[in-house]
Amino acid sequence: MAPLKDKTSAAYLNGLRLVDERTVHVPCPYRKRWNEDADTAAFAEGLMATIRSWSRHSFASVAGDATADLVYERLKQRIAASPEEWSLDYVEHHQIMERVA
């Protein structure tokens, strides 16, 4: 954030200003639902779908589709076997900036 506050930085000289910043903890929605309904199959499926959505392309491009699918299936089984040990919370850092003329 320093470049947005340093009046000599390129970012500042180009008009970028930091308006606000905050860190937000977002509890895992799948875990929350599992805590309420104890539907382990839905929990494992939902959590696995999220993990797969951001990692499969990279993993499959190296290991191949069949291997990637096998790993994800095994992980889903591990999640279902011990759901109390799994959660996918997010910690997000939001930076609100503006550009002034």
C-alpha angles and dihedrals in degrees: 000000000000095000090058090055100036107093091205097053123106091239092054093043088052090056103259115145131181108234098176143334133198141169116228128194112210112193116223108270092205091054091047091053092046090052088055103041106016090221096157096180092054091045094052092045095048096045091046092049090055094048090046093049094064101031111033099082094055095041096045092047089062104030100029131246098279094050092046091050091049093051092049092048091051091048091050089053091050091050091050091048094056110014093162088069096056135078135142107209119172128221110198128186113208121201117191112199137171134195117228125199 
